[in-house]
Each structure stands twice: as C-alpha cells, then as structure tokens.
mmCIF file of C-alpha atoms in Angstrom:
data_model
loop_
_atom_site.group_PDB
_atom_site.id
_atom_site.type_symbol
_atom_site.label_atom_id
_atom_site.label_comp_id
_atom_site.label_asym_id
_atom_site.label_seq_id
_atom_site.Cartn_x
_atom_site.Cartn_y
_atom_site.Cartn_z
ATOM 1 C CA MET Z 555 -98.754 17.854 3.498
ATOM 2 C CA ARG Z 556 -95.784 18.662 1.257
ATOM 3 C CA VAL Z 557 -95.401 15.426 -0.703
ATOM 4 C CA SER Z 558 -97.621 12.591 -1.876
ATOM 5 C CA ILE Z 559 -95.597 9.559 -2.969
ATOM 6 C CA ILE Z 560 -97.574 7.377 -5.384
ATOM 7 C CA ILE Z 561 -96.568 3.755 -5.979
ATOM 8 C CA VAL Z 562 -98.442 1.668 -8.547
ATOM 9 C CA ASN Z 563 -98.181 -2.050 -7.790
ATOM 10 C CA TRP Z 564 -99.057 -5.123 -9.821
ATOM 11 C CA ASN Z 565 -97.918 -8.449 -8.365
ATOM 12 C CA GLY Z 566 -94.886 -6.739 -6.880
ATOM 13 C CA LEU Z 567 -94.831 -8.382 -3.465
ATOM 14 C CA GLY Z 568 -91.214 -9.352 -3.992
ATOM 15 C CA HIS Z 569 -90.226 -5.684 -4.320
ATOM 16 C CA LEU Z 570 -92.565 -3.815 -1.976
ATOM 17 C CA PRO Z 571 -90.898 -4.469 1.412
ATOM 18 C CA GLU Z 572 -87.535 -3.027 0.379
ATOM 19 C CA CYS Z 573 -89.149 -0.078 -1.402
ATOM 20 C CA LEU Z 574 -91.441 0.837 1.511
ATOM 21 C CA ASP Z 575 -88.739 0.248 4.119
ATOM 22 C CA SER Z 576 -86.481 2.734 2.308
ATOM 23 C CA LEU Z 577 -89.258 5.325 2.552
ATOM 24 C CA GLN Z 578 -89.539 4.708 6.292
ATOM 25 C CA LYS Z 579 -85.876 5.722 6.589
ATOM 26 C CA GLN Z 580 -86.246 9.090 4.836
ATOM 27 C CA THR Z 581 -84.792 12.125 6.611
ATOM 28 C CA PHE Z 582 -87.608 14.267 5.167
ATOM 29 C CA ARG Z 583 -90.831 13.253 6.914
ATOM 30 C CA ASP Z 584 -93.639 15.481 5.602
ATOM 31 C CA PHE Z 585 -95.057 12.991 3.127
ATOM 32 C CA GLN Z 586 -97.765 10.392 2.643
ATOM 33 C CA VAL Z 587 -97.458 7.082 0.792
ATOM 34 C CA ILE Z 588 -100.279 5.986 -1.517
ATOM 35 C CA VAL Z 589 -100.061 2.525 -3.066
ATOM 36 C CA VAL Z 590 -102.463 1.770 -5.902
ATOM 37 C CA ASP Z 591 -102.758 -1.984 -6.343
ATOM 38 C CA ASN Z 592 -103.705 -3.054 -9.863
ATOM 39 C CA GLY Z 593 -105.611 -6.220 -9.001
ATOM 40 C CA SER Z 594 -102.610 -8.210 -7.745
ATOM 41 C CA SER Z 595 -102.962 -11.945 -7.128
ATOM 42 C CA ASP Z 596 -99.660 -12.527 -5.308
ATOM 43 C CA GLY Z 597 -100.658 -11.457 -1.795
ATOM 44 C CA SER Z 598 -99.690 -7.819 -2.247
ATOM 45 C CA VAL Z 599 -102.968 -6.481 -0.850
ATOM 46 C CA PRO Z 600 -102.899 -8.436 2.451
ATOM 47 C CA TYR Z 601 -99.279 -7.363 2.879
ATOM 48 C CA LEU Z 602 -100.077 -3.694 2.208
ATOM 49 C CA GLU Z 603 -102.986 -3.812 4.636
ATOM 50 C CA GLN Z 604 -100.437 -4.576 7.360
ATOM 51 C CA ARG Z 605 -98.378 -1.453 6.563
ATOM 52 C CA PRO Z 606 -99.961 1.340 8.670
ATOM 53 C CA GLU Z 607 -98.065 4.099 6.862
ATOM 54 C CA VAL Z 608 -99.630 3.167 3.500
ATOM 55 C CA ARG Z 609 -102.876 4.546 2.078
ATOM 56 C CA LEU Z 610 -103.974 1.567 -0.015
ATOM 57 C CA VAL Z 611 -106.114 2.116 -3.110
ATOM 58 C CA PRO Z 612 -107.099 -1.358 -4.386
ATOM 59 C CA LEU Z 613 -108.342 -1.720 -7.967
ATOM 60 C CA GLU Z 614 -110.225 -4.779 -9.185
ATOM 61 C CA LYS Z 615 -108.133 -5.216 -12.329
ATOM 62 C CA ASN Z 616 -104.885 -4.034 -13.855
ATOM 63 C CA ALA Z 617 -105.602 -0.493 -15.047
ATOM 64 C CA GLY Z 618 -101.973 0.100 -16.023
ATOM 65 C CA PHE Z 619 -99.331 2.497 -14.766
ATOM 66 C CA ALA Z 620 -100.909 5.675 -16.142
ATOM 67 C CA ALA Z 621 -104.460 5.134 -14.874
ATOM 68 C CA GLY Z 622 -103.060 3.633 -11.669
ATOM 69 C CA ASN Z 623 -101.302 6.876 -10.822
ATOM 70 C CA ASN Z 624 -104.425 8.822 -11.720
ATOM 71 C CA ALA Z 625 -106.434 6.699 -9.263
ATOM 72 C CA ALA Z 626 -104.279 8.079 -6.429
ATOM 73 C CA LEU Z 627 -105.065 11.730 -7.160
ATOM 74 C CA PRO Z 628 -108.267 11.950 -5.058
ATOM 75 C CA PHE Z 629 -106.249 10.825 -2.023
ATOM 76 C CA ALA Z 630 -103.111 12.903 -2.680
ATOM 77 C CA ARG Z 631 -102.812 15.948 -0.420
ATOM 78 C CA GLY Z 632 -99.277 17.058 -1.281
ATOM 79 C CA GLU Z 633 -98.188 20.144 -3.187
ATOM 80 C CA TYR Z 634 -95.695 17.791 -4.839
ATOM 81 C CA LEU Z 635 -96.695 14.483 -6.421
ATOM 82 C CA VAL Z 636 -93.868 11.955 -6.555
ATOM 83 C CA THR Z 637 -94.231 8.832 -8.690
ATOM 84 C CA LEU Z 638 -92.090 5.913 -7.563
ATOM 85 C CA ASN Z 639 -91.791 2.440 -9.076
ATOM 86 C CA ASN Z 640 -92.301 -0.459 -6.678
ATOM 87 C CA ASP Z 641 -88.970 -2.018 -7.757
ATOM 88 C CA THR Z 642 -86.854 0.794 -6.327
ATOM 89 C CA LYS Z 643 -84.856 1.569 -3.201
ATOM 90 C CA ALA Z 644 -84.255 5.175 -2.140
ATOM 91 C CA GLU Z 645 -81.269 6.589 -0.296
ATOM 92 C CA PRO Z 646 -82.301 8.043 3.120
ATOM 93 C CA ASP Z 647 -81.791 11.652 1.978
ATOM 94 C CA TRP Z 648 -83.417 11.148 -1.451
ATOM 95 C CA LEU Z 649 -86.685 12.948 -0.702
ATOM 96 C CA GLU Z 650 -85.002 15.722 1.289
ATOM 97 C CA LYS Z 651 -82.759 16.594 -1.653
ATOM 98 C CA LEU Z 652 -85.527 16.180 -4.209
ATOM 99 C CA VAL Z 653 -87.863 18.575 -2.377
ATOM 100 C CA ALA Z 654 -85.056 21.073 -1.790
ATOM 101 C CA VAL Z 655 -84.417 21.335 -5.545
ATOM 102 C CA ALA Z 656 -88.142 21.706 -6.258
ATOM 103 C CA ASP Z 657 -88.380 24.460 -3.633
ATOM 104 C CA ARG Z 658 -85.475 26.333 -5.224
ATOM 105 C CA HIS Z 659 -87.088 26.181 -8.665
ATOM 106 C CA PRO Z 660 -90.718 27.348 -8.487
ATOM 107 C CA GLU Z 661 -90.673 27.646 -12.283
ATOM 108 C CA ALA Z 662 -90.090 23.884 -12.575
ATOM 109 C CA GLY Z 663 -93.144 21.707 -12.896
ATOM 110 C CA MET Z 664 -91.008 18.553 -12.893
ATOM 111 C CA VAL Z 665 -87.868 17.374 -11.108
ATOM 112 C CA GLY Z 666 -85.891 14.249 -11.992
ATOM 113 C CA CYS Z 667 -83.455 12.193 -9.914
ATOM 114 C CA ARG Z 668 -80.238 10.279 -10.265
ATOM 115 C CA ILE Z 669 -81.669 6.822 -10.921
ATOM 116 C CA LEU Z 670 -78.996 4.134 -10.739
ATOM 117 C CA SER Z 671 -79.083 0.453 -11.598
ATOM 118 C CA TYR Z 672 -80.004 -1.683 -8.601
ATOM 119 C CA GLN Z 673 -77.932 -4.570 -9.951
ATOM 120 C CA ASP Z 674 -74.910 -2.367 -10.780
ATOM 121 C CA PRO Z 675 -75.073 0.806 -8.647
ATOM 122 C CA GLU Z 676 -72.151 2.376 -10.505
ATOM 123 C CA ARG Z 677 -74.233 2.593 -13.697
ATOM 124 C CA VAL Z 678 -76.887 5.138 -14.541
ATOM 125 C CA ASP Z 679 -80.447 4.118 -15.328
ATOM 126 C CA SER Z 680 -81.674 7.661 -15.968
ATOM 127 C CA MET Z 681 -80.924 11.287 -15.177
ATOM 128 C CA GLY Z 682 -83.741 12.896 -17.079
ATOM 129 C CA MET Z 683 -84.928 11.815 -20.518
ATOM 130 C CA ALA Z 684 -83.780 12.490 -24.077
ATOM 131 C CA ILE Z 685 -85.821 12.074 -27.247
ATOM 132 C CA CYS Z 686 -85.403 11.025 -30.888
ATOM 133 C CA ARG Z 687 -86.825 12.811 -33.917
ATOM 134 C CA ASP Z 688 -89.584 10.184 -34.107
ATOM 135 C CA GLY Z 689 -90.538 10.574 -30.438
ATOM 136 C CA MET Z 690 -88.794 7.516 -29.010
ATOM 137 C CA SER Z 691 -87.221 8.414 -25.659
ATOM 138 C CA ARG Z 692 -84.909 6.889 -23.062
ATOM 139 C CA GLY Z 693 -82.981 7.858 -19.975
ATOM 140 C CA ASN Z 694 -80.025 10.195 -20.294
ATOM 141 C CA PHE Z 695 -76.652 8.452 -19.811
ATOM 142 C CA ARG Z 696 -78.243 4.991 -19.439
ATOM 143 C CA GLY Z 697 -75.582 2.357 -18.932
ATOM 144 C CA ARG Z 698 -72.802 4.903 -18.347
ATOM 145 C CA ARG Z 699 -70.709 4.891 -15.174
ATOM 146 C CA TYR Z 700 -71.719 7.826 -13.025
ATOM 147 C CA ALA Z 701 -68.158 8.470 -11.857
ATOM 148 C CA GLU Z 702 -67.106 9.120 -15.462
ATOM 149 C CA LEU Z 703 -69.772 11.785 -16.042
ATOM 150 C CA ALA Z 704 -69.697 15.513 -15.386
ATOM 151 C CA VAL Z 705 -73.346 16.285 -14.737
ATOM 152 C CA GLU Z 706 -74.308 19.630 -13.259
ATOM 153 C CA ASP Z 707 -76.607 19.617 -10.247
ATOM 154 C CA GLU Z 708 -79.995 21.206 -10.960
ATOM 155 C CA ALA Z 709 -79.328 21.160 -14.699
ATOM 156 C CA GLU Z 710 -82.186 21.508 -17.150
ATOM 157 C CA ILE Z 711 -83.667 18.228 -18.378
ATOM 158 C CA LEU Z 712 -86.352 17.661 -20.991
ATOM 159 C CA PHE Z 713 -88.563 15.800 -18.497
ATOM 160 C CA PRO Z 714 -88.038 13.119 -15.837
ATOM 161 C CA SER Z 715 -88.621 9.391 -16.023
ATOM 162 C CA ALA Z 716 -91.840 8.571 -14.189
ATOM 163 C CA CYS Z 717 -89.980 5.667 -12.581
ATOM 164 C CA VAL Z 718 -88.994 8.348 -10.040
ATOM 165 C CA ALA Z 719 -90.264 11.865 -10.667
ATOM 166 C CA LEU Z 720 -91.576 14.871 -8.811
ATOM 167 C CA TYR Z 721 -94.505 16.740 -10.396
ATOM 168 C CA ARG Z 722 -95.703 20.057 -9.044
ATOM 169 C CA ARG Z 723 -99.395 19.844 -8.198
ATOM 170 C CA ALA Z 724 -99.971 23.288 -9.730
ATOM 171 C CA MET Z 725 -98.773 21.956 -13.098
ATOM 172 C CA VAL Z 726 -100.963 18.861 -12.844
ATOM 173 C CA ASP Z 727 -103.969 21.008 -11.956
ATOM 174 C CA GLN Z 728 -103.323 23.054 -15.095
ATOM 175 C CA ILE Z 729 -102.617 20.373 -17.732
ATOM 176 C CA GLY Z 730 -103.816 17.136 -16.135
ATOM 177 C CA PHE Z 731 -101.892 14.073 -14.964
ATOM 178 C CA PHE Z 732 -101.164 10.942 -17.023
ATOM 179 C CA ASP Z 733 -103.231 9.962 -20.059
ATOM 180 C CA GLY Z 734 -104.843 6.662 -19.063
ATOM 181 C CA ASP Z 735 -105.083 5.524 -22.700
ATOM 182 C CA PHE Z 736 -101.313 4.908 -22.655
ATOM 183 C CA PHE Z 737 -101.731 2.090 -20.077
ATOM 184 C CA ALA Z 738 -97.943 1.866 -19.586
ATOM 185 C CA TYR Z 739 -94.782 3.268 -21.203
ATOM 186 C CA CYS Z 740 -94.266 6.707 -22.770
ATOM 187 C CA GLU Z 741 -96.926 8.241 -20.519
ATOM 188 C CA ASP Z 742 -94.097 10.227 -18.932
ATOM 189 C CA SER Z 743 -93.055 11.491 -22.389
ATOM 190 C CA ASP Z 744 -96.583 12.731 -22.974
ATOM 191 C CA LEU Z 745 -96.917 14.373 -19.557
ATOM 192 C CA GLY Z 746 -93.420 15.822 -19.735
ATOM 193 C CA LEU Z 747 -93.929 17.300 -23.190
ATOM 194 C CA ARG Z 748 -97.327 18.711 -22.203
ATOM 195 C CA GLY Z 749 -95.715 20.379 -19.213
ATOM 196 C CA ARG Z 750 -92.877 21.858 -21.245
ATOM 197 C CA LEU Z 751 -95.261 23.107 -23.952
ATOM 198 C CA ALA Z 752 -97.307 24.819 -21.234
ATOM 199 C CA GLY Z 753 -94.174 26.725 -20.197
ATOM 200 C CA TRP Z 754 -93.083 24.740 -17.129
ATOM 201 C CA GLN Z 755 -89.384 23.980 -16.663
ATOM 202 C CA ALA Z 756 -87.797 20.649 -15.700
ATOM 203 C CA VAL Z 757 -84.612 20.223 -13.649
ATOM 204 C CA LEU Z 758 -82.439 17.432 -12.283
ATOM 205 C CA ALA Z 759 -81.874 16.793 -8.580
ATOM 206 C CA ARG Z 760 -78.555 15.096 -9.256
ATOM 207 C CA ASP Z 761 -77.841 14.119 -5.678
ATOM 208 C CA ALA Z 762 -81.279 12.620 -4.974
ATOM 209 C CA VAL Z 763 -80.465 8.938 -5.508
ATOM 210 C CA VAL Z 764 -82.721 5.957 -6.138
ATOM 211 C CA TYR Z 765 -81.777 2.438 -7.267
ATOM 212 C CA HIS Z 766 -84.013 0.760 -9.864
ATOM 213 C CA LYS Z 767 -84.453 -2.852 -10.974
ATOM 214 C CA TYR Z 768 -84.971 -2.044 -14.659
ATOM 215 C CA SER Z 769 -87.881 -3.663 -16.590
ATOM 216 C CA MET Z 770 -88.828 -6.136 -13.865
ATOM 217 C CA THR Z 771 -92.550 -6.105 -14.752
ATOM 218 C CA ALA Z 772 -92.855 -6.429 -18.539
ATOM 219 C CA GLY Z 773 -89.325 -7.590 -19.376
ATOM 220 C CA THR Z 774 -86.699 -5.817 -21.447
ATOM 221 C CA LEU Z 775 -87.939 -6.854 -24.892
ATOM 222 C CA SER Z 776 -91.220 -8.674 -24.360
ATOM 223 C CA PRO Z 777 -93.829 -8.431 -27.132
ATOM 224 C CA LEU Z 778 -96.135 -6.568 -24.720
ATOM 225 C CA LYS Z 779 -93.539 -3.919 -23.972
ATOM 226 C CA LEU Z 780 -92.586 -3.518 -27.627
ATOM 227 C CA TYR Z 781 -96.240 -3.120 -28.603
ATOM 228 C CA LEU Z 782 -96.967 -0.506 -25.935
ATOM 229 C CA VAL Z 783 -93.796 1.499 -26.595
ATOM 230 C CA GLU Z 784 -94.359 1.479 -30.360
ATOM 231 C CA ARG Z 785 -98.008 2.511 -30.055
ATOM 232 C CA ASN Z 786 -97.549 4.994 -27.236
ATOM 233 C CA HIS Z 787 -94.617 6.930 -28.650
ATOM 234 C CA PHE Z 788 -96.845 7.718 -31.639
ATOM 235 C CA TYR Z 789 -99.553 8.796 -29.193
ATOM 236 C CA ALA Z 790 -97.116 11.230 -27.535
ATOM 237 C CA VAL Z 791 -95.829 12.587 -30.846
ATOM 238 C CA VAL Z 792 -99.248 13.257 -32.370
ATOM 239 C CA LYS Z 793 -100.390 15.013 -29.203
ATOM 240 C CA ASN Z 794 -97.313 17.169 -28.642
ATOM 241 C CA PHE Z 795 -94.805 17.491 -31.489
ATOM 242 C CA PRO Z 796 -94.617 20.584 -33.747
ATOM 243 C CA LEU Z 797 -96.342 20.196 -37.090
ATOM 244 C CA VAL Z 798 -93.058 20.141 -39.021
ATOM 245 C CA LEU Z 799 -91.926 17.060 -37.102
ATOM 246 C CA LEU Z 800 -95.301 15.389 -37.591
ATOM 247 C CA LEU Z 801 -94.839 15.783 -41.336
ATOM 248 C CA THR Z 802 -91.411 14.140 -41.174
ATOM 249 C CA LEU Z 803 -92.524 11.378 -38.793
ATOM 250 C CA PRO Z 804 -92.890 8.678 -41.523
ATOM 251 C CA LEU Z 805 -89.328 9.351 -42.703
ATOM 252 C CA TYR Z 806 -87.795 9.214 -39.235
ATOM 253 C CA THR Z 807 -89.813 6.107 -38.366
ATOM 254 C CA LEU Z 808 -88.465 4.388 -41.492
ATOM 255 C CA LEU Z 809 -84.912 5.426 -40.558
ATOM 256 C CA ARG Z 810 -85.363 3.966 -37.066
ATOM 257 C CA TYR Z 811 -86.632 0.677 -38.486
ATOM 258 C CA LEU Z 812 -83.590 0.497 -40.781
ATOM 259 C CA VAL Z 813 -81.246 1.079 -37.840
ATOM 260 C CA GLN Z 814 -83.157 -1.506 -35.791
ATOM 261 C CA ALA Z 815 -82.907 -4.062 -38.584
ATOM 262 C CA ARG Z 816 -79.171 -3.497 -38.857
ATOM 263 C CA VAL Z 817 -78.504 -3.838 -35.117
ATOM 264 C CA VAL Z 818 -80.627 -6.984 -34.947
ATOM 265 C CA LEU Z 819 -78.775 -8.467 -37.931
ATOM 266 C CA HIS Z 820 -75.403 -7.783 -36.296
ATOM 267 C CA GLY Z 821 -76.559 -8.559 -32.755
ATOM 268 C CA LYS Z 822 -75.399 -5.194 -31.392
ATOM 269 C CA GLY Z 823 -76.953 -3.317 -28.470
ATOM 270 C CA THR Z 824 -80.608 -4.176 -27.987
ATOM 271 C CA GLY Z 825 -80.402 -6.115 -31.245
ATOM 272 C CA GLY Z 826 -78.579 -8.868 -29.368
ATOM 273 C CA GLU Z 827 -81.412 -9.055 -26.842
ATOM 274 C CA PHE Z 828 -83.929 -9.208 -29.698
ATOM 275 C CA LYS Z 829 -82.119 -12.119 -31.387
ATOM 276 C CA THR Z 830 -81.950 -14.144 -28.174
ATOM 277 C CA SER Z 831 -85.439 -13.279 -26.914
ATOM 278 C CA GLY Z 832 -86.891 -16.516 -28.289
ATOM 279 C CA SER Z 833 -89.923 -14.659 -29.631
ATOM 280 C CA ARG Z 834 -88.643 -12.741 -32.648
ATOM 281 C CA ASN Z 835 -91.771 -13.236 -34.751
ATOM 282 C CA GLU Z 836 -94.000 -12.171 -31.871
ATOM 283 C CA CYS Z 837 -91.837 -9.092 -31.296
ATOM 284 C CA ALA Z 838 -91.986 -8.103 -34.967
ATOM 285 C CA LEU Z 839 -95.770 -8.513 -34.975
ATOM 286 C CA ALA Z 840 -95.978 -6.441 -31.800
ATOM 287 C CA LEU Z 841 -94.269 -3.529 -33.573
ATOM 288 C CA LEU Z 842 -96.713 -3.748 -36.481
ATOM 289 C CA ARG Z 843 -99.725 -3.918 -34.150
ATOM 290 C CA GLY Z 844 -98.440 -0.880 -32.288
ATOM 291 C CA MET Z 845 -98.236 1.157 -35.486
ATOM 292 C CA ARG Z 846 -101.662 -0.070 -36.634
ATOM 293 C CA ASP Z 847 -103.374 0.819 -33.355
ATOM 294 C CA ALA Z 848 -101.740 4.248 -33.314
ATOM 295 C CA LEU Z 849 -103.160 4.935 -36.778
ATOM 296 C CA LEU Z 850 -106.616 3.786 -35.671
ATOM 297 C CA ALA Z 851 -106.436 6.194 -32.723
ATOM 298 C CA LEU Z 852 -105.702 9.270 -34.882
ATOM 299 C CA PRO Z 853 -109.197 10.823 -34.530
ATOM 300 C CA THR Z 854 -108.982 10.621 -30.725
ATOM 301 C CA LEU Z 855 -105.378 11.836 -30.702
ATOM 302 C CA THR Z 856 -106.283 14.804 -32.885
ATOM 303 C CA ARG Z 857 -108.904 15.899 -30.345
ATOM 304 C CA LYS Z 858 -106.392 15.469 -27.526
ATOM 305 C CA ARG Z 859 -103.811 17.496 -29.455
ATOM 306 C CA ALA Z 860 -106.254 20.395 -29.666
ATOM 307 C CA GLU Z 861 -106.559 20.354 -25.856
ATOM 308 C CA VAL Z 862 -102.754 20.295 -25.455
ATOM 309 C CA MET Z 863 -102.377 23.237 -27.820
ATOM 310 C CA ARG Z 864 -104.927 25.173 -25.764
ATOM 311 C CA HIS Z 865 -102.406 25.300 -22.891
ATOM 312 C CA LYS Z 866 -99.343 25.851 -25.118
ATOM 313 C CA ASN Z 867 -96.998 28.725 -24.238
ATOM 314 C CA LEU Z 868 -94.023 27.733 -26.420
ATOM 315 C CA SER Z 869 -93.786 28.708 -30.068
ATOM 316 C CA PRO Z 870 -92.949 25.999 -32.653
ATOM 317 C CA ARG Z 871 -89.437 27.460 -32.894
ATOM 318 C CA GLU Z 872 -88.938 27.317 -29.110
ATOM 319 C CA THR Z 873 -90.260 23.750 -29.073
ATOM 320 C CA MET Z 874 -87.840 22.706 -31.818
ATOM 321 C CA GLN Z 875 -84.951 24.296 -29.898
ATOM 322 C CA LEU Z 876 -85.984 22.426 -26.749
ATOM 323 C CA LEU Z 877 -86.106 19.078 -28.556
ATOM 324 C CA ARG Z 878 -82.712 19.736 -30.188
ATOM 325 C CA ARG Z 879 -81.113 20.461 -26.797
ATOM 326 C CA HIS Z 880 -82.221 17.028 -25.577
ATOM 327 C CA HIS Z 881 -81.794 15.094 -28.823
ATOM 328 C CA LEU Z 882 -81.148 11.348 -28.841
ATOM 329 C CA THR Z 883 -79.803 9.468 -31.862
ATOM 330 C CA PHE Z 884 -81.243 6.118 -32.924
ATOM 331 C CA HIS Z 885 -77.899 4.454 -32.176
ATOM 332 C CA GLU Z 886 -77.997 5.833 -28.628
ATOM 333 C CA LEU Z 887 -81.602 4.688 -28.294
ATOM 334 C CA LEU Z 888 -80.633 1.145 -29.267
ATOM 335 C CA ASP Z 889 -77.439 0.986 -27.151
ATOM 336 C CA VAL Z 890 -75.207 0.587 -30.192
ATOM 337 C CA PRO Z 891 -71.589 1.220 -29.111
ATOM 338 C CA PRO Z 892 -69.549 3.730 -31.159
ATOM 339 C CA SER Z 893 -67.692 2.062 -34.021
#
C-alpha cells in the first residue's frame, strides 16, 4: 500500500459525500481511506458504514484533529500518510501528482498541495505555510489569485497545512505524528517544525489541487478557535523555536497584540471580522485564557522540547535562516491590505 489517506470527521455529514466521491475518482489507485469519526451525532457513522471503501475508526467522543489523526495510525499501511480535511474536494489527478512529487524527493518528509478556496476557486487557501516571529502561522498566498502568482513547482516550503498534506511514514516513525495535547490548530506547525529540525525537507506539489471550505468546523473567529490558536502557537514555539527567539517571544507577542488592536479599531482585515463577530468580549477572554493555559503547560512543554532537541539535526543558525526564508509579517497574518 503506497498511501493511507486519513480523514478526521466530526459532524461533517454535509461534507463527506463530496469529499469521498472525489477520492473515488482519483487516477492513482494504490491507497486506502481511513475515516476517524470523533463521536459525531449527525448520522455520519451510519453513512460511513455504507461506504465499503472506507476503514471507519469510530471514537466515543471528540478527541480533536490531532489525536484523531493519531488514532488512524494503527490501521495505516501506506508509506505515505496523507491528511485530508472532510470539507475538501480533490481534483481527479491530485493524488497522482502529489505522490509523484514525493517520489522525486526522498529527502522530503512533507509535501504540500495547491489548496484553493472552494467558494472562490481562483483564490489560494494555502500553498505551504509561513510563520511569524512569535510562531503564528498561516497559508502562503492566502486570498491571492493563483493566476497572478509565479510559484515554482516543487519549491521548498516551510511545512504543509495539515488540511491537505503528505507525510512520509519514515519521518513519522522517527519523530512521531501529531501532538494530541494540541487538540486542534497549530498541530501542523509543531509537526512541521519538528520534521524540519530533524533534517527533513518540505516541498510543494503545485499542480496537486484540492478545494477547501475554510473554517467550516470552528468558524473563522469563534472564541474556541481563538483560544486554541493562541494557546497552541505558544506550544509549538516552546517546543521548537531556537532559544534566541524564545527570549524575544514576549516582545513579539506584545507587538502582535498592538497590531491586532489597531486592525480591530480600524476594522481592517480580520479586525473587521472581529468587530462584527458579536462576541468581542468572549474573543478577548479567549486570547487571555490561551496565554494563561500555555504558561501553565510550561513544565510539560519543557520536557517535550528536550525530546524534540534529541532528534535535532539543524543548528540554531540554520533554523533561524529557515524561519527567515518563510517569514510572515503580522500585517500579512491579519490580512491587512498594503496602505
């Protein structure tokens, strides 16, 4: 078996048929489909039981995206593990092109795709990820029109979005899969950074195309999402960033908060979404709770960092150079248009 496609589902019955049907149409056929159901109550499990091509792994409760993917590992037989969101639709040659790029790059532990907006297929959702100095990350070129970009096929990326990503099983066997403590969001930053620190490369399969319905589960700016992103990006930073960036983390976090406050005040970029979310106080409290819980987790994160460093093959200088090559400004993070 070459590929194991892992789909984590939670009350996604409205998305599953289109997602699974697009996999049935793939030109590359040497793959299995594993769907981990996180305790859905919308009829997802009875529906999945009627799909003979699916290996269903039902969980009693919602374990989250990270632990959900981990639950599929005992059933995954592929040399490549492909994570795929349930709210996606793949082009028929998506997997063929994705595997071909992975085969051409044995040094790559991760391969990303051209993920486009389902609602507006001309716009990019992600083509690899970029990262801020405080560890916040987002998809490269998000919101840009693909036709206006000059993106090289098989270019280096920092790491892929786990919305659609190929991970080499050899890398996962070496450094582990997702950290279940993340629950959801930023777990791909952590895994991607761990892989890069261990010396694995990451490349883009530009012509492997998937369409994604962005933030259909937790919402674009829900308090839950804001809490998890705020907490989890600190988790990823403490585990993986060079010491010099850890020392400057309070400064860069303060700078991000200042930029966030300004964009909310002026209603620009994601600040406009924040102002109209109808739950501004809850969102602000979610950010504070995320920071608090990250601080409380420092003893555990310090132990996890020691394990990450045990597999490290990049020097601090090489790591800094890598992060600079894939740097993201706070204004880009927050979708603030150039003035």
